[in-house]
């Protein structure tokens, strides 16, 4: 039997964390579990002032925010047959995470080079 919600132990772990690192990819929204966890993480960011650090891997923050491109297609597929309330919670969490300061994978090479330069200079 599949559960409809994330496990209480996972919710407790999210709530007791100081920082949440969210790795968003083109297929992130294909997982109901990831979306439910994201809702909880963003709730804790708002209510408990936890730090949420999104990392956008092979997806643009604007695609996450506006649900466009492959990310949007995957999201719409996951939402099929779900309640409006549930999909709206997911949608709002995605908007929130997309507008949170984070890192984009296209900048990793630049970050790596600048980190190495500081190390050797």
C-alpha positions as MATLAB code, in Angstrom:
seq = 'XXXXXXXXXXXXXXXXXXXXXXXXXXXXXXXXXXXXXXXXXXXXXXXXXXXXXXXXXXXXXXXXXXXXXXXXXXXXXXXXXXXXXXXXXXXXXXXXXXXXXXXXXXXXXXXXXXXXXXXXX';
ca = [
       0.000    0.000    0.000;
       1.374    3.396   -0.982;
       1.179    6.307    1.394;
      -0.382    9.539    0.237;
       1.843   11.805    2.311;
       5.469   12.054    3.321;
       6.347   10.141    6.449;
       6.202   11.866    9.856;
       9.891   11.014   10.435;
      10.839   12.933    7.302;
       8.695   15.909    8.300;
      10.377   15.889   11.715;
      13.830   15.761   10.095;
      12.970   18.671    7.809;
      11.627   20.737   10.715;
      14.668   20.090   12.903;
      17.174   20.984   10.167;
      18.986   24.311   10.066;
      19.438   24.268    6.304;
      17.744   22.529    3.392;
      19.584   22.044    0.111;
      17.123   21.547   -2.739;
      18.554   20.103   -5.952;
      16.142   20.989   -8.747;
      16.491   19.301  -12.131;
      14.294   19.053  -15.227;
      12.604   15.954  -13.786;
      12.287   17.167  -10.174;
       8.558   17.780  -10.553;
       7.969   14.183  -11.672;
       8.105   13.145   -8.019;
       5.092   13.808   -5.832;
       7.355   13.033   -2.865;
       9.869   15.720   -3.848;
       7.079   18.248   -4.306;
       5.558   17.383   -0.915;
       8.979   17.715    0.738;
       9.485   21.049   -1.002;
       6.176   22.331    0.377;
       7.345   21.393    3.884;
      10.796   22.926    3.375;
       9.373   26.217    2.126;
       6.877   26.255    5.004;
       9.771   25.849    7.472;
      11.708   28.591    5.695;
       8.784   30.947    6.191;
       7.611   29.916    9.660;
      10.863   28.805   11.337;
      13.311   31.041    9.449;
      15.262   28.041    8.189;
      17.752   28.463    5.373;
      16.739   26.982    2.032;
      19.432   26.743   -0.618;
      18.202   25.802   -4.077;
      20.595   24.423   -6.661;
      19.277   24.531  -10.218;
      20.811   21.699  -12.219;
      20.127   21.769  -15.957;
      16.990   23.844  -15.403;
      16.474   27.598  -15.349;
      14.949   29.184  -12.227;
      12.484   30.962  -14.527;
      11.282   27.566  -15.866;
      10.647   26.438  -12.290;
       8.853   29.662  -11.402;
       6.726   29.864  -14.552;
       6.398   26.078  -15.071;
       7.634   26.249  -18.650;
       9.778   24.001  -20.824;
      10.423   20.388  -19.872;
      10.010   21.272  -16.205;
       6.476   22.546  -16.805;
       5.532   19.497  -18.889;
       6.700   17.145  -16.157;
       4.857   19.175  -13.520;
       1.578   19.111  -15.450;
       1.870   15.343  -15.878;
       2.414   14.898  -12.120;
      -0.595   17.113  -11.397;
      -2.954   15.049  -13.566;
      -5.715   13.663  -11.377;
      -4.595   15.632   -8.296;
      -6.742   18.102   -6.405;
      -6.506   21.811   -7.168;
      -5.505   22.390   -3.544;
      -2.562   19.997   -3.781;
      -1.323   21.308   -7.124;
      -1.623   24.899   -5.918;
       0.515   24.078   -2.833;
       3.152   22.591   -5.129;
       2.946   25.507   -7.546;
       3.410   28.062   -4.752;
       6.369   26.146   -3.280;
       8.015   26.092   -6.722;
       7.499   29.846   -7.145;
       8.965   30.396   -3.674;
      12.033   28.230   -4.277;
      12.622   29.736   -7.728;
      12.755   33.228   -6.209;
      15.076   32.170   -3.369;
      18.751   33.010   -3.824;
      20.625   29.889   -4.839;
      23.059   28.448   -7.341;
      22.720   27.585  -10.995;
      24.769   24.774  -12.532;
      25.864   26.952  -15.471;
      27.806   29.077  -12.962;
      29.665   26.139  -11.381;
      32.629   26.385  -13.736;
      33.007   30.087  -12.938;
      32.718   29.371   -9.194;
      35.282   26.581   -9.451;
      37.769   28.752  -11.351;
      37.391   31.695   -8.954;
      37.762   29.388   -5.927;
      40.907   27.824   -7.383;
      42.317   31.229   -8.276;
      41.880   32.410   -4.679;
      43.570   29.253   -3.437;
      46.634   29.625   -5.643;
      47.020   33.421   -5.455;
];
